[in-house]
Coordinates of C-alpha atoms in Angstrom, one line a residue:
M1 CA -152.3 100.6 152.2
A2 CA -152.3 102.8 155.5
A3 CA -151.6 99.7 157.5
H4 CA -148.6 99.1 155.4
R5 CA -147.2 102.6 155.5
C6 CA -147.5 102.3 159.0
R7 CA -145.3 99.1 159.3
Y8 CA -142.7 100.9 156.8
L9 CA -142.5 103.9 159.4
A10 CA -142.2 101.6 162.5
C11 CA -139.1 99.4 160.9
L12 CA -137.5 102.9 160.1
L13 CA -138.0 104.3 163.6
L14 CA -136.7 100.8 165.2
L15 CA -133.5 101.0 162.8
F16 CA -132.6 104.8 163.8
L17 CA -133.0 103.8 167.7
S18 CA -130.6 100.8 167.2
V19 CA -128.2 103.1 165.5
I20 CA -128.2 105.7 168.1
L21 CA -127.5 102.8 170.6
V22 CA -124.8 101.4 168.8
T23 CA -123.1 104.9 168.8
M24 CA -123.4 105.6 172.3
S25 CA -122.3 102.3 173.6
Q26 CA -119.0 102.6 171.1
E27 CA -118.5 106.4 172.5
T28 CA -118.6 105.0 175.8
T29 CA -116.3 102.1 175.1
L30 CA -113.8 104.6 173.6
G31 CA -114.0 106.7 176.3
H32 CA -113.0 104.1 179.0
E33 CA -110.2 102.7 176.6
Q34 CA -108.6 106.6 176.2
H35 CA -108.8 107.1 179.9
A36 CA -107.2 103.4 180.7
T37 CA -104.3 104.6 178.1
A38 CA -103.9 107.5 179.9
V39 CA -103.3 106.1 183.1
D40 CA -101.2 103.4 181.7
D41 CA -98.9 106.1 179.6
P42 CA -99.0 109.5 181.2
Q43 CA -97.3 110.8 178.2
T44 CA -99.5 109.3 175.6
G45 CA -102.4 110.7 177.8
A46 CA -101.1 114.5 177.8
E47 CA -100.5 113.9 174.2
T48 CA -104.1 113.1 173.6
K49 CA -105.2 115.9 175.5
Q50 CA -103.1 118.3 173.7
T51 CA -104.6 116.6 170.5
A52 CA -107.9 117.3 172.0
E53 CA -107.6 121.1 172.1
K54 CA -106.4 121.3 168.7
P55 CA -108.3 119.1 166.2
T56 CA -106.4 117.9 163.3
V57 CA -107.4 116.0 160.0
E58 CA -106.7 112.6 161.6
E59 CA -108.9 113.5 164.5
K60 CA -111.6 114.5 162.1
R61 CA -111.4 111.2 160.1
W62 CA -111.3 109.1 163.4
E63 CA -114.8 111.0 164.4
E64 CA -116.2 110.0 161.0
T65 CA -115.1 106.4 161.1
K66 CA -115.4 105.7 165.1
V67 CA -115.5 101.6 164.5
K68 CA -111.5 102.0 163.9
A69 CA -110.8 104.3 166.4
T70 CA -109.0 101.7 168.7
T71 CA -106.7 100.2 166.0
Q72 CA -105.6 104.0 165.2
A73 CA -104.9 104.8 168.5
S74 CA -103.0 101.6 168.9
D75 CA -101.2 102.3 165.6
T76 CA -100.5 105.9 166.7
A77 CA -98.8 104.7 169.8
V78 CA -96.7 102.6 168.2
L79 CA -95.6 104.7 165.4
S80 CA -94.7 107.3 168.3
K81 CA -92.3 104.6 170.3
T82 CA -90.8 103.6 166.9
Q83 CA -89.9 107.4 166.1
V84 CA -88.3 107.7 169.5
N85 CA -86.2 104.6 169.0
E86 CA -84.9 105.8 165.7
D87 CA -82.0 107.9 164.6
F88 CA -80.8 109.5 161.2
Q89 CA -77.4 111.1 160.7
E90 CA -75.7 112.4 157.6
E91 CA -72.4 113.8 157.2
L92 CA -70.1 114.9 154.0
V93 CA -66.3 115.1 154.2
I94 CA -64.1 116.5 151.8
R95 CA -60.5 116.2 151.6
P96 CA -58.2 118.2 149.5
L97 CA -55.6 115.8 147.8
H98 CA -51.8 117.1 147.0
S99 CA -52.6 116.0 143.2
G100 CA -55.0 118.7 143.0
D101 CA -57.8 116.2 143.0
I102 CA -60.8 116.4 145.7
Y103 CA -62.2 113.6 147.6
A104 CA -65.9 113.6 148.9
S105 CA -67.3 111.3 151.0
F106 CA -70.7 110.7 152.0
Q107 CA -72.2 109.0 154.7
F108 CA -75.5 108.5 156.0
R109 CA -76.5 106.4 159.0
T110 CA -79.8 105.2 160.1
V111 CA -80.0 103.4 163.6
W112 CA -83.4 101.5 164.8
E113 CA -83.6 100.1 168.1
T114 CA -85.5 96.5 166.8
D115 CA -85.1 93.3 166.5
F116 CA -85.9 91.1 163.3
M117 CA -84.6 87.8 164.8
K118 CA -87.2 87.1 167.5
G119 CA -89.7 86.5 165.2
N120 CA -91.5 89.9 165.6
K121 CA -93.3 91.1 162.3
V122 CA -92.0 94.5 162.1
S123 CA -94.7 96.6 160.2
H124 CA -94.0 100.4 161.2
Y125 CA -91.0 101.7 158.8
R126 CA -90.1 105.3 159.2
L127 CA -86.6 106.1 158.8
F128 CA -85.2 102.4 157.8
P129 CA -86.1 101.3 154.6
K130 CA -88.8 98.5 154.5
S131 CA -87.1 96.8 151.6
L132 CA -84.0 96.1 153.5
G133 CA -85.4 95.4 156.4
Q134 CA -87.8 92.6 155.0
V135 CA -84.6 91.1 153.6
I136 CA -83.1 90.9 157.1
S137 CA -86.1 89.4 158.6
K138 CA -86.9 86.9 155.4
F139 CA -83.0 85.5 155.1
S140 CA -82.2 85.6 158.9
V141 CA -79.3 88.3 157.8
R142 CA -76.9 89.1 160.8
E143 CA -74.4 91.0 158.5
L144 CA -74.9 92.2 155.0
H145 CA -72.2 94.4 153.5
I146 CA -72.4 95.4 149.6
S147 CA -70.6 97.7 147.1
F148 CA -70.6 99.2 143.5
T149 CA -67.2 100.7 142.2
Q150 CA -66.3 102.4 139.0
G151 CA -62.7 102.8 138.9
Y152 CA -59.3 102.2 140.9
W153 CA -58.4 103.6 143.9
R154 CA -54.8 105.0 143.9
T155 CA -53.6 104.4 147.3
M156 CA -50.1 106.0 146.6
Q157 CA -51.4 109.1 145.4
W158 CA -54.8 109.5 147.5
G159 CA -53.9 107.8 150.6
Q160 CA -56.4 105.2 152.3
P161 CA -60.2 105.7 152.0
F162 CA -62.6 105.8 154.9
I163 CA -64.6 102.6 153.6
P164 CA -62.4 100.5 151.1
S165 CA -64.0 98.5 148.3
P166 CA -62.9 96.7 145.0
P167 CA -63.4 97.7 141.7
G168 CA -66.6 96.2 140.3
A169 CA -69.8 94.7 142.8
E170 CA -68.5 93.1 146.3
L171 CA -71.2 91.4 148.4
W172 CA -70.5 89.4 151.6
V173 CA -72.8 88.4 154.4
W174 CA -73.3 86.5 157.6
F175 CA -75.9 84.6 158.1
Q176 CA -77.8 83.8 161.5
D177 CA -77.1 80.2 162.8
S178 CA -80.6 79.4 162.6
V179 CA -80.0 79.2 158.6
T180 CA -80.2 75.2 157.8
D181 CA -79.3 75.7 154.1
V182 CA -77.0 78.6 153.5
D183 CA -76.2 77.9 149.9
A184 CA -79.9 78.2 149.1
T185 CA -80.6 80.9 151.2
W186 CA -77.4 83.0 149.7
K187 CA -78.7 82.1 146.3
E188 CA -81.9 83.6 146.8
L189 CA -80.7 86.6 148.4
T190 CA -78.5 87.6 145.9
N191 CA -81.5 87.5 143.5
V192 CA -83.4 89.7 145.6
L193 CA -80.6 92.3 146.1
S194 CA -80.1 92.2 142.0
G195 CA -83.7 93.4 142.0
I196 CA -83.3 96.1 144.7
F197 CA -80.4 97.8 143.3
C198 CA -80.6 97.2 139.9
A199 CA -77.5 95.0 139.4
S200 CA -76.1 91.6 138.0
L201 CA -75.8 90.3 141.5
N202 CA -77.9 87.2 139.9
F203 CA -74.5 86.2 138.0
I204 CA -73.2 85.2 141.5
D205 CA -73.3 81.4 141.9
S206 CA -71.1 78.5 143.3
T207 CA -68.3 79.5 140.7
N208 CA -67.6 83.0 142.1
T209 CA -68.4 82.3 145.9
L210 CA -66.2 81.8 148.3
Q211 CA -66.5 80.6 152.1
P212 CA -63.2 82.2 153.8
S213 CA -61.9 80.8 156.9
A214 CA -60.1 83.6 158.6
S215 CA -60.9 87.0 156.7
F216 CA -64.1 89.0 156.8
K217 CA -64.8 89.1 160.6
P218 CA -67.9 90.4 161.6
L219 CA -68.0 93.8 161.9
G220 CA -71.1 94.4 164.4
I221 CA -71.9 92.9 168.0
G222 CA -71.3 89.2 168.3
N223 CA -68.7 86.8 168.9
E224 CA -70.0 83.9 166.9
T225 CA -67.2 83.4 164.0
D226 CA -68.2 80.2 162.5
H227 CA -67.3 80.8 158.9
R228 CA -70.0 78.3 157.6
F229 CA -72.6 81.3 157.7
L230 CA -70.3 83.3 155.7
R231 CA -70.4 83.8 152.4
Y232 CA -68.4 86.3 149.9
A233 CA -68.5 86.9 146.2
T234 CA -67.3 89.5 143.8
L235 CA -68.2 90.7 140.0
P236 CA -65.0 92.6 138.8
R237 CA -66.5 93.4 135.6
E238 CA -69.7 94.8 136.9
I239 CA -70.4 98.4 135.4
V240 CA -71.9 101.1 137.8
C241 CA -74.4 103.8 136.4
T242 CA -77.5 105.7 137.1
E243 CA -79.6 102.6 137.4
N244 CA -77.7 101.6 140.5
L245 CA -77.5 104.9 142.0
T246 CA -81.4 105.6 141.8
P247 CA -82.6 102.8 144.1
W248 CA -79.6 103.6 146.2
K249 CA -80.8 107.2 146.8
K250 CA -84.2 105.8 147.4
L251 CA -83.1 104.2 150.6
L252 CA -82.5 107.3 152.3
P253 CA -85.2 108.8 154.4
C254 CA -85.2 112.2 152.6
G255 CA -84.3 110.7 149.3
S256 CA -82.8 113.3 147.1
K257 CA -84.9 116.0 148.0
A258 CA -83.7 117.7 151.1
G259 CA -80.0 117.6 153.0
L260 CA -76.6 116.5 151.6
A261 CA -78.5 113.9 149.1
V262 CA -79.2 116.9 146.7
L263 CA -75.7 116.7 145.7
L264 CA -75.9 113.5 144.6
K265 CA -76.5 114.3 140.6
S266 CA -75.5 111.4 138.6
E267 CA -73.9 113.2 135.5
K268 CA -71.5 114.8 137.8
L269 CA -71.0 111.7 139.8
F270 CA -70.2 109.5 137.1
H271 CA -67.7 112.0 135.6
S272 CA -64.9 111.4 138.0
S273 CA -62.0 109.4 138.2
F274 CA -63.5 107.0 141.2
H275 CA -67.1 106.4 142.1
S276 CA -68.0 104.1 145.1
Q277 CA -71.5 103.5 146.5
S278 CA -72.0 100.9 149.3
V279 CA -74.7 99.7 151.9
H280 CA -73.6 98.4 155.3
I281 CA -76.1 96.6 157.7
R282 CA -74.9 95.2 161.0
P283 CA -75.9 94.9 164.5
V284 CA -74.3 97.4 167.1
C285 CA -74.4 98.4 170.8
Q286 CA -77.0 101.0 171.9
D287 CA -74.8 101.9 175.1
R288 CA -71.3 101.3 176.7
Q289 CA -72.5 98.0 178.5
C290 CA -74.0 96.9 175.5
K291 CA -77.3 96.1 177.1
S292 CA -79.4 96.7 174.2
S293 CA -78.8 96.5 170.4
S294 CA -79.9 98.1 167.7
W295 CA -79.6 98.1 163.6
E296 CA -77.3 100.3 161.9
L297 CA -77.4 100.9 158.3
R298 CA -74.7 103.0 157.0
Q299 CA -75.0 104.2 153.1
A300 CA -71.5 105.5 152.0
L301 CA -70.7 107.0 148.8
N302 CA -67.2 108.2 147.9
V303 CA -66.2 110.1 144.9
V304 CA -62.6 111.4 143.6
F305 CA -62.9 114.6 141.0
D306 CA -60.2 114.9 138.8
L307 CA -58.6 118.3 138.1
H308 CA -58.2 117.7 134.2
T309 CA -61.3 115.8 133.6
S310 CA -63.5 118.3 135.0
G311 CA -62.3 120.7 132.6
Q312 CA -61.4 123.4 135.1
S313 CA -58.6 125.5 134.1
K314 CA -57.3 126.6 137.7
R315 CA -57.3 124.6 141.0
E316 CA -60.4 125.9 142.6
W317 CA -63.0 123.8 144.0
S318 CA -66.6 124.6 145.3
L319 CA -69.9 122.8 145.7
F320 CA -71.5 123.9 142.7
K321 CA -68.4 123.3 140.6
M322 CA -68.1 119.3 141.9
F323 CA -72.1 118.7 142.1
S324 CA -73.9 121.5 140.1
R325 CA -75.8 122.4 143.1
T326 CA -75.7 124.2 146.4
L327 CA -77.1 123.4 149.9
T328 CA -80.2 125.2 151.3
E329 CA -81.3 123.1 154.2
A330 CA -80.6 120.2 155.9
C331 CA -82.9 116.8 155.8
P332 CA -85.6 117.5 158.3
L333 CA -85.4 113.9 159.7
A334 CA -81.9 113.9 160.5
S335 CA -80.7 114.6 164.0
S336 CA -77.3 115.7 162.7
S337 CA -76.0 117.0 159.3
K338 CA -72.7 118.3 159.2
I339 CA -69.9 119.3 156.2
Y340 CA -66.1 118.2 157.3
I341 CA -62.9 120.0 155.6
D342 CA -60.0 118.3 156.3
V343 CA -57.8 121.2 156.9
T344 CA -55.0 119.3 158.6
D345 CA -52.3 119.9 156.5
N346 CA -53.4 123.5 156.0
P347 CA -53.2 125.0 159.5
Q348 CA -52.2 128.5 158.6
E349 CA -54.1 128.4 155.1
E350 CA -51.0 128.4 153.4
Q351 CA -51.8 126.0 150.9
F352 CA -55.5 126.9 150.3
E353 CA -58.3 129.1 151.5
L354 CA -61.5 128.1 152.5
S355 CA -64.5 130.2 152.1
P356 CA -67.0 130.7 153.8
A357 CA -64.6 130.4 157.2
T358 CA -66.3 128.5 160.1
P359 CA -65.1 129.1 163.9
L360 CA -65.8 125.2 164.6
L361 CA -63.2 123.0 164.2
S362 CA -63.1 119.1 165.2
Q363 CA -60.5 116.7 166.0
A364 CA -60.9 112.9 164.9
V365 CA -58.6 109.8 164.6
V366 CA -58.7 108.7 161.1
L367 CA -57.0 105.4 160.0
G368 CA -54.1 105.8 162.9
D369 CA -53.7 109.7 161.9
R370 CA -55.0 112.6 164.1
R371 CA -57.0 114.9 161.6
T372 CA -58.3 118.5 162.1
F373 CA -61.5 119.6 160.3
S374 CA -63.8 122.5 159.8
V375 CA -67.3 121.7 160.8
Y376 CA -70.2 123.4 159.1
D377 CA -73.3 122.2 160.6
L378 CA -76.4 122.4 158.4
T379 CA -79.0 122.0 161.3
Q380 CA -78.3 125.7 162.2
Q381 CA -79.6 128.4 160.0
V382 CA -76.4 130.6 160.5
T383 CA -74.4 128.1 158.5
F384 CA -76.5 129.3 155.2
G385 CA -75.9 133.1 156.1
T386 CA -78.8 135.7 154.4
V387 CA -78.8 134.0 151.2
R388 CA -80.0 130.8 152.8
S389 CA -77.4 129.0 150.5
L390 CA -74.1 127.4 151.3
N391 CA -71.3 127.0 148.6
L392 CA -68.0 125.8 149.8
M393 CA -65.1 127.3 148.1
I394 CA -61.7 125.9 148.1
R395 CA -58.7 128.3 146.3
W396 CA -55.7 126.7 146.2
K397 CA -52.5 129.0 146.8
S398 CA -49.4 126.8 146.8
S399 CA -49.1 123.0 145.1
E400 CA -46.1 122.5 147.7
G401 CA -46.5 119.6 150.3
D402 CA -45.7 116.0 150.9
M403 CA -48.3 113.4 151.2
L404 CA -47.7 111.1 153.8
R405 CA -47.3 107.6 152.3
P406 CA -49.4 104.9 153.5
L407 CA -47.9 102.3 155.6
L408 CA -49.6 99.4 153.7
H409 CA -50.2 99.1 150.0
A410 CA -50.5 96.1 147.4
E411 CA -50.4 95.6 143.6
R412 CA -50.9 92.4 141.7
Y413 CA -50.4 91.5 138.0
V414 CA -49.8 88.5 135.7
T415 CA -46.8 87.8 133.8
G416 CA -45.9 84.9 130.8
Y417 CA -46.3 84.5 127.4
G418 CA -48.4 82.6 125.4
L419 CA -51.9 81.3 126.2
Q420 CA -50.7 78.1 128.1
T421 CA -49.1 79.2 131.4
G422 CA -48.5 82.2 133.4
E423 CA -47.9 83.3 136.8
I424 CA -50.1 85.8 139.3
H425 CA -47.7 88.2 141.1
T426 CA -49.1 89.9 144.2
L427 CA -46.8 92.7 146.0
M428 CA -47.2 93.9 149.5
Y429 CA -45.6 96.9 150.6
N430 CA -44.7 97.6 154.6
N431 CA -43.6 101.5 154.6
H432 CA -43.2 101.6 158.1
P433 CA -39.5 102.3 158.9
F434 CA -38.9 100.0 162.1
R435 CA -42.2 97.9 162.7
S436 CA -43.4 95.0 161.2
F437 CA -46.8 93.4 161.2
P438 CA -48.9 90.8 160.3
V439 CA -51.2 90.5 157.2
L440 CA -53.9 88.2 156.2
L441 CA -53.9 87.7 152.5
L442 CA -57.0 86.3 150.6
D443 CA -56.8 85.5 146.9
S444 CA -59.4 83.9 144.8
V445 CA -58.7 82.6 141.3
P446 CA -61.5 80.9 139.2
W447 CA -61.6 77.8 138.1
Y448 CA -60.2 78.0 134.5
L449 CA -56.8 79.2 135.8
R450 CA -55.7 75.8 137.2
L451 CA -52.8 76.8 140.1
Y452 CA -49.7 74.9 140.7
I453 CA -49.7 75.4 144.4
H454 CA -46.3 73.6 144.8
T455 CA -45.2 76.6 143.0
L456 CA -46.3 78.9 145.5
K457 CA -43.3 81.5 147.0
V458 CA -43.0 84.1 149.6
I459 CA -40.1 86.2 149.3
S460 CA -39.3 89.7 151.5
K461 CA -36.1 91.2 151.4
G462 CA -34.7 88.2 149.1
K463 CA -35.4 85.7 151.6
D464 CA -38.4 83.3 152.1
N465 CA -41.2 84.2 154.3
N466 CA -42.7 81.4 155.7
P467 CA -46.4 81.8 156.5
S468 CA -47.7 81.2 159.9
Y469 CA -51.1 80.0 158.4
I470 CA -52.2 78.8 155.0
H471 CA -55.6 77.6 154.1
Y472 CA -56.2 76.7 150.3
Q473 CA -59.1 75.2 148.9
P474 CA -58.9 73.6 145.1
S475 CA -61.2 74.6 142.9
K476 CA -63.4 72.1 141.0
D477 CA -64.6 72.5 137.2
R478 CA -67.3 74.4 136.7
E479 CA -68.3 74.5 140.7
R480 CA -66.0 76.8 142.7
P481 CA -63.1 78.9 142.4
H482 CA -59.6 78.6 144.0
L483 CA -59.4 80.0 147.4
L484 CA -56.0 80.8 149.1
E485 CA -55.6 82.6 152.7
M486 CA -52.4 83.2 154.5
L487 CA -51.1 85.0 157.4
L488 CA -47.6 86.6 156.6
Q489 CA -45.4 88.8 158.8
L490 CA -44.2 92.0 156.6
P491 CA -40.8 93.0 157.7
P492 CA -40.4 96.7 158.0
H493 CA -39.6 98.8 155.2
S494 CA -40.1 96.0 152.7
V495 CA -41.9 94.5 149.8
T496 CA -43.2 90.9 150.0
E497 CA -43.8 89.0 146.6
V498 CA -46.3 86.1 146.7
T499 CA -46.1 84.4 143.2
V500 CA -48.0 81.1 141.9
Q501 CA -47.7 79.5 138.5
F502 CA -51.4 78.8 136.7
E503 CA -52.4 76.9 133.6
R504 CA -55.2 78.4 131.4
A505 CA -58.1 75.8 130.8
L506 CA -59.5 75.5 127.3
L507 CA -63.5 76.5 128.0
K508 CA -66.5 74.9 126.1
W509 CA -67.6 77.4 123.1
T510 CA -70.8 78.0 125.1
E511 CA -68.7 79.3 128.2
Y512 CA -67.5 82.3 126.3
T513 CA -68.5 85.8 126.9
P514 CA -70.0 87.9 124.0
D515 CA -66.5 89.8 123.6
P516 CA -64.0 86.7 124.2
N517 CA -61.0 88.7 122.9
H518 CA -61.2 91.3 125.6
G519 CA -60.1 88.8 128.0
F520 CA -61.7 87.7 131.5
Y521 CA -61.6 89.3 134.9
V522 CA -60.2 87.8 138.2
G523 CA -61.1 89.7 141.3
S524 CA -59.0 91.5 143.5
S525 CA -57.1 90.1 146.6
V526 CA -57.9 91.4 149.8
I527 CA -55.3 92.1 152.5
S528 CA -56.7 92.6 156.1
S529 CA -54.3 94.1 158.7
L530 CA -53.6 95.8 162.2
V531 CA -51.3 98.7 161.0
P532 CA -49.3 100.2 163.5
S533 CA -50.4 103.7 164.8
T534 CA -49.6 106.1 167.4
V535 CA -52.6 107.3 168.1
A536 CA -55.4 105.6 170.2
M537 CA -58.5 105.1 168.3
E538 CA -62.3 105.0 170.3
T539 CA -65.1 103.4 168.7
N540 CA -67.8 103.7 170.8
I541 CA -70.8 104.7 168.7
T542 CA -72.2 106.9 171.9
M543 CA -69.1 109.2 171.6
E544 CA -69.9 112.4 169.6
Q545 CA -67.5 111.5 166.5
P546 CA -67.9 111.5 162.9
L547 CA -69.2 108.7 161.1
F548 CA -66.1 108.5 158.8
S549 CA -63.9 107.7 161.8
S550 CA -65.7 104.9 163.4
F551 CA -66.4 102.1 160.6
F552 CA -64.0 99.4 161.5
P553 CA -63.6 98.6 165.2
C554 CA -60.0 98.0 166.8
K555 CA -59.3 97.3 170.3
E556 CA -55.4 97.9 170.4
E557 CA -54.3 101.6 171.0
S558 CA -51.1 100.7 168.8
S559 CA -52.8 99.8 165.8
Y560 CA -55.8 100.2 163.5
F561 CA -57.5 97.9 161.3
A562 CA -57.0 98.6 157.6
R563 CA -58.5 96.5 154.4
V564 CA -56.6 96.9 151.2
Y565 CA -57.8 95.6 147.9
T566 CA -55.4 95.1 144.8
E567 CA -56.3 95.6 141.2
P568 CA -58.1 93.1 139.1
L569 CA -56.7 91.2 136.8
L570 CA -57.5 90.4 132.9
V571 CA -56.4 87.3 131.7
N572 CA -56.5 86.0 128.1
L573 CA -57.5 82.5 127.7
P574 CA -57.2 80.1 124.5
T575 CA -60.0 81.6 122.3
P576 CA -61.4 79.7 119.1
D577 CA -61.6 81.9 116.1
F578 CA -65.2 82.9 116.5
S579 CA -65.3 84.0 112.8
M580 CA -64.2 80.6 111.3
P581 CA -67.9 79.3 112.1
Y582 CA -69.3 82.0 110.3
N583 CA -67.3 81.7 107.1
V584 CA -68.0 78.0 107.1
I585 CA -71.6 78.6 107.5
C586 CA -71.4 80.8 104.4
L587 CA -69.5 78.5 102.2
T588 CA -71.7 75.7 103.5
C589 CA -74.9 77.8 102.6
T590 CA -73.3 78.9 99.2
V591 CA -72.7 75.4 98.1
V592 CA -76.1 74.1 99.2
A593 CA -77.9 76.5 97.5
V594 CA -76.1 75.8 94.3
G595 CA -76.1 72.4 94.3
Y596 CA -79.8 71.9 95.5
G597 CA -81.3 74.5 93.2
S598 CA -79.8 72.7 90.3
L599 CA -81.0 69.4 91.4
Y600 CA -84.6 70.8 92.3
N601 CA -84.7 72.7 89.0
L602 CA -83.7 68.9 87.1
L603 CA -86.5 67.0 89.2
T604 CA -89.2 69.8 88.9
R605 CA -89.1 71.1 85.3
S606 CA -91.1 69.5 82.4
F607 CA -89.7 68.9 79.3
Q608 CA -91.7 68.8 75.8
V609 CA -90.5 67.8 72.1
E610 CA -90.7 71.0 70.1
E611 CA -91.6 70.2 66.4
P612 CA -89.9 72.1 63.3
N613 CA -92.4 74.6 61.6
P614 CA -93.4 73.1 58.4
G615 CA -92.7 74.6 55.1
L616 CA -95.1 77.0 53.0
A617 CA -96.1 74.3 50.5
K618 CA -97.0 72.0 53.1
R619 CA -99.2 74.6 55.0
I620 CA -101.1 75.3 51.9
A621 CA -101.5 71.7 51.0
N622 CA -103.0 71.3 54.7
V623 CA -105.4 74.1 54.3
I624 CA -106.6 72.6 51.2
R625 CA -107.2 69.0 52.6
R626 CA -109.1 70.6 55.5
M627 CA -111.4 72.4 53.4
R628 CA -111.8 69.3 51.4
G629 CA -112.4 67.3 54.7
V630 CA -109.0 65.3 54.5
P631 CA -106.8 65.0 57.4
P632 CA -103.8 67.2 57.3
L633 CA -100.4 65.7 56.2

């Protein structure tokens, strides 16, 4: 028994000594590694020294688990390097409109100096959303642009928006040239984006997907314009609601907890005349020489609050009345957080009064016009004042003043009678008094509207306007839509009308929507142009300028790029009377029930012959016969 105890104590002693030796060897190795790291990177070594003086929770956890110390040190170095290469900015632009409405535009910009395309597995995400980063790397996306819009932008009343978008959902993507099967990748990408944004993008298929040949050039860096890697699709009937706004806000570094995003209250945003939210991903230059590139994620939200629908009795706006909230702080992760108020038409405060006033003014070239803005920097505590809350207020003094008419405007409508033929009219307005400029028209028509392309007419000022470039791709039933692209020259101060006739097709009864009498939507026409301008436009992202003025690139000083969308069309198709099958079913079921019920009753019922009741004398005689043992009568 004593020998057994001695052996047990000896084993415990050997085990204790081995643990001590292993621990000392690990501490020695870790010390050499830290020394080597400090020699290779003095900044990291200095940070390690400062951290050693003030122990943190991470250090305590590292002391407890020394085996993982090397991995944690390398992760910290990579994380610190990633933080340096990321930048986040947020802006809010408020433009008072002459109609008494208010236009608010939010823009959030995240720039990350990384490369998803060289096979690098990016595992550290700080500001850039991981879900979109994985989408870029998995599907080899070069550019991605998606928007969800509720309402129609009234260009003649509100002017041009900073970032235009059509009603419904719009998605266009440029893929890398390494993608072998673009159609299959496009289909899988739409399904993934449908889950990310809680939208009906999974309904995008070959019947509503286009491959433009001239429109939608890349907005980022890169000269590759092989349109085989471009896909464009719209869902004009897509309804935008809170379930689309919530995942959009979750992509922001601060979410909706701090910064300008706290104003994004769904019940206020959707109680407006126009609402649009978009996500744009593209590669941009990091410096003037474009020696290094970065990935830019730009989230934009545009909303127009109507004076009458908001229930206000007087023309007075404030952040609290528009969003039911005020601002108390900027996003802690943002390097810049500013609010711009357009005061171009109010130099002497003749039309409206802005409070609290700010001495900071800024000028920027926006859509070919030099605008003046009052700037509120949320990163400065002076902006919030002593109450630590910012509630901007606009009080209108006068409703006089004319809005500058936009130089380019477009409309679209359908004419004709009956349910067999019709005609599509597209009107493009050039409001410039003496200059003409070219426009690129992209028109997409579903396959069930069969275009008569020989009836295509382009008329300007009563004369034929022959396009300098036409690309037409006919449709295939239940496979692809019509695609029409034309390059036109719009004369000065003119209206150019493009008309084409079509014939309505008869669908299968399974292809109709649940409400076929409502009609079928046709997507908006897209008009791209270099509109004349007298102001030079600088698009270098390294310059200090507002985000809303640098989205579309422009090289010419005498013009700026503009994209205009027309209204979507609502077309009625020959629709069968879907109530007739219901009536037939009811009548048939009634006849079958009556006929089959009678026949079944005859076949299953058993018939018996019932004898008549005997008389009283006969019944007495039968009783007597039974008593005597004689069979009854």
